[in-house]
Amino acid sequence: DCLKYYAYRWLIERLHYVLKSGCKVEELQLRQAKRLENAISVFMIIAWRILWTLHFSRINPSSTYENLISKEELTVLKMATLNQFKKEPGDNPSVGEIVYWIGRLGGFIGRASDGTPGVKSLWRGMVNPHYSQKENLQKNCQELESFLKFPFILPFFIVIR
């Protein structure tokens, strides 16, 4: 039993890494416990989604995108990458391609020797896309607001207003 729990240590470390460095929970500096609890609850979902996306892409890279994201999220991803890179996502990308494009939005260079995007480039691509991509989203797609589910969450990309 002890070894089983110890095996989860690395995953727990990565979760805390995403919460602290990616979601920047500590920088919120919330003083009331209830507010901090609410913020951590939301950011735990985001951190879980980032880690799950990375894990799923490493296990099933050739799986179809429907196993990872919705059609609306694919539309948002296409809009975010429009005219940004030499090769853009097609109509039926694999999970590996989806993670590659999210990583590219997060600063992953994608050279032949780079391997696959890691957790840091995924959180940057999902939570805080580079400014040029944010500007591109606003410039090329006015209907983006229709995808808004919550005041601060766009289905796949997190947009703090």
Coordinates of C-alpha atoms in Angstrom, one line a residue:
D1 CA 0.0 0.0 0.0
C2 CA 2.8 2.4 0.9
L3 CA 4.5 1.9 -2.4
K4 CA 1.2 2.5 -4.3
Y5 CA 0.8 5.9 -2.6
Y6 CA 4.4 6.8 -3.1
A7 CA 4.0 6.1 -6.8
Y8 CA 1.4 8.9 -7.0
R9 CA 3.8 11.4 -5.4
W10 CA 5.1 12.6 -8.8
L11 CA 1.6 13.2 -10.1
I12 CA 0.7 15.2 -6.9
E13 CA 3.9 17.2 -7.3
R14 CA 2.9 18.1 -10.9
L15 CA -0.6 19.1 -9.8
H16 CA 0.9 21.5 -7.2
Y17 CA 3.3 22.8 -9.8
V18 CA 0.5 23.6 -12.2
L19 CA -1.6 25.2 -9.4
K20 CA 1.3 27.3 -8.1
S21 CA 3.2 28.2 -11.2
G22 CA 0.6 27.8 -14.0
C23 CA -2.6 29.0 -12.3
K24 CA -0.6 31.3 -9.9
V25 CA -2.9 30.5 -7.0
E26 CA -0.5 32.0 -4.5
E27 CA -0.5 35.4 -6.3
L28 CA -4.2 35.8 -5.6
Q29 CA -3.4 36.7 -2.0
L30 CA -6.9 36.1 -0.8
R31 CA -7.4 36.8 2.9
Q32 CA -10.7 35.0 3.5
A33 CA -10.6 31.2 3.7
K34 CA -13.9 30.8 1.8
R35 CA -12.6 32.9 -1.1
L36 CA -9.4 30.9 -1.2
E37 CA -11.4 27.7 -1.1
N38 CA -13.6 28.8 -4.0
A39 CA -10.6 29.9 -6.1
I40 CA -8.7 26.7 -5.5
S41 CA -11.8 24.7 -6.4
V42 CA -11.9 26.4 -9.8
F43 CA -8.2 26.2 -10.4
M44 CA -8.1 22.5 -9.4
I45 CA -10.4 21.8 -12.3
I46 CA -8.1 23.7 -14.6
A47 CA -5.0 22.0 -13.3
W48 CA -6.7 18.6 -13.6
R49 CA -7.7 19.4 -17.2
I50 CA -4.2 20.3 -18.1
L51 CA -2.6 17.2 -16.5
W52 CA -5.3 14.9 -17.9
T53 CA -4.9 16.4 -21.4
L54 CA -1.1 15.7 -21.2
H55 CA -1.5 12.2 -19.8
F56 CA -4.3 11.3 -22.3
S57 CA -2.2 12.6 -25.3
R58 CA 0.8 10.5 -24.2
I59 CA -1.3 7.3 -23.9
N60 CA -3.5 7.9 -27.0
P61 CA -1.8 10.3 -29.4
S62 CA -3.5 9.0 -32.5
S63 CA -7.0 9.0 -31.0
T64 CA -9.5 11.4 -32.6
Y65 CA -10.0 14.9 -31.1
E66 CA -13.5 14.1 -29.9
N67 CA -12.0 12.1 -27.1
L68 CA -10.3 15.2 -25.8
I69 CA -12.2 18.4 -26.8
S70 CA -15.5 19.4 -28.3
K71 CA -16.2 20.8 -31.7
E72 CA -16.5 24.2 -30.2
E73 CA -13.2 23.9 -28.5
L74 CA -11.6 22.8 -31.8
T75 CA -13.1 25.9 -33.4
V76 CA -11.6 28.1 -30.7
L77 CA -8.2 26.3 -31.2
K78 CA -8.4 26.9 -35.0
M79 CA -9.2 30.6 -34.4
A80 CA -6.3 30.9 -32.0
T81 CA -3.8 29.4 -34.4
L82 CA -5.2 31.1 -37.5
N83 CA -2.2 32.5 -39.6
Q84 CA 0.1 32.1 -36.6
F85 CA 2.1 29.0 -37.7
K86 CA 3.1 27.4 -41.0
K87 CA 0.8 24.4 -40.5
E88 CA -2.6 24.8 -38.9
P89 CA -4.9 22.2 -37.4
G90 CA -7.0 20.3 -40.0
D91 CA -10.7 19.3 -39.7
N92 CA -10.1 16.0 -37.9
P93 CA -6.9 16.3 -35.9
S94 CA -5.6 13.6 -33.6
V95 CA -5.2 14.1 -29.9
G96 CA -1.4 14.4 -30.4
E97 CA -1.9 17.2 -32.9
I98 CA -4.3 19.0 -30.6
V99 CA -1.8 18.9 -27.7
Y100 CA 0.9 20.1 -30.2
W101 CA -1.1 23.1 -31.2
I102 CA -2.0 24.0 -27.6
G103 CA 1.7 23.7 -26.7
R104 CA 2.6 25.9 -29.7
L105 CA 0.2 28.6 -28.3
G106 CA 2.1 28.2 -25.0
G107 CA 5.5 28.7 -26.5
F108 CA 6.5 25.2 -27.4
I109 CA 8.9 25.5 -30.4
G110 CA 8.3 22.1 -31.9
R111 CA 11.7 21.3 -33.3
A112 CA 12.3 17.7 -34.4
S113 CA 14.4 17.1 -31.3
D114 CA 11.9 18.7 -28.9
G115 CA 9.6 15.7 -28.4
T116 CA 6.1 16.5 -27.2
P117 CA 4.9 19.6 -25.3
G118 CA 5.1 19.4 -21.5
V119 CA 2.9 20.6 -18.8
K120 CA 4.3 24.1 -18.8
S121 CA 3.7 24.8 -22.4
L122 CA 0.2 23.3 -22.1
W123 CA -0.8 25.5 -19.2
R124 CA 0.6 28.5 -21.0
G125 CA -1.4 27.6 -24.1
M126 CA -4.6 26.8 -22.2
V127 CA -4.5 29.4 -19.4
N128 CA -2.5 32.2 -20.7
P129 CA -2.0 32.2 -24.5
H130 CA 0.7 34.5 -25.8
Y131 CA -0.5 38.0 -26.4
S132 CA -0.3 37.7 -30.2
Q133 CA -2.7 34.8 -30.1
K134 CA -5.2 36.7 -27.9
E135 CA -5.0 39.6 -30.3
N136 CA -5.5 37.3 -33.2
L137 CA -8.6 35.7 -31.5
Q138 CA -10.2 39.1 -31.0
K139 CA -9.3 40.4 -34.5
N140 CA -10.4 37.3 -36.5
C141 CA -13.5 36.2 -34.6
Q142 CA -16.2 38.4 -33.2
E143 CA -18.5 35.4 -32.6
L144 CA -16.1 34.1 -30.0
E145 CA -18.2 35.5 -27.2
S146 CA -20.9 33.0 -28.1
F147 CA -18.6 30.3 -26.9
L148 CA -18.3 31.9 -23.5
K149 CA -19.7 29.5 -20.8
F150 CA -18.8 31.4 -17.7
P151 CA -17.6 35.0 -17.1
F152 CA -14.0 33.9 -17.0
I153 CA -13.8 30.6 -18.8
L154 CA -13.8 30.0 -22.5
P155 CA -14.4 26.3 -23.0
F156 CA -10.8 25.3 -23.5
F157 CA -8.8 28.5 -23.2
I158 CA -9.1 30.3 -19.9
V159 CA -9.7 34.0 -20.3
I160 CA -9.5 36.1 -17.2
R161 CA -11.3 39.4 -17.8

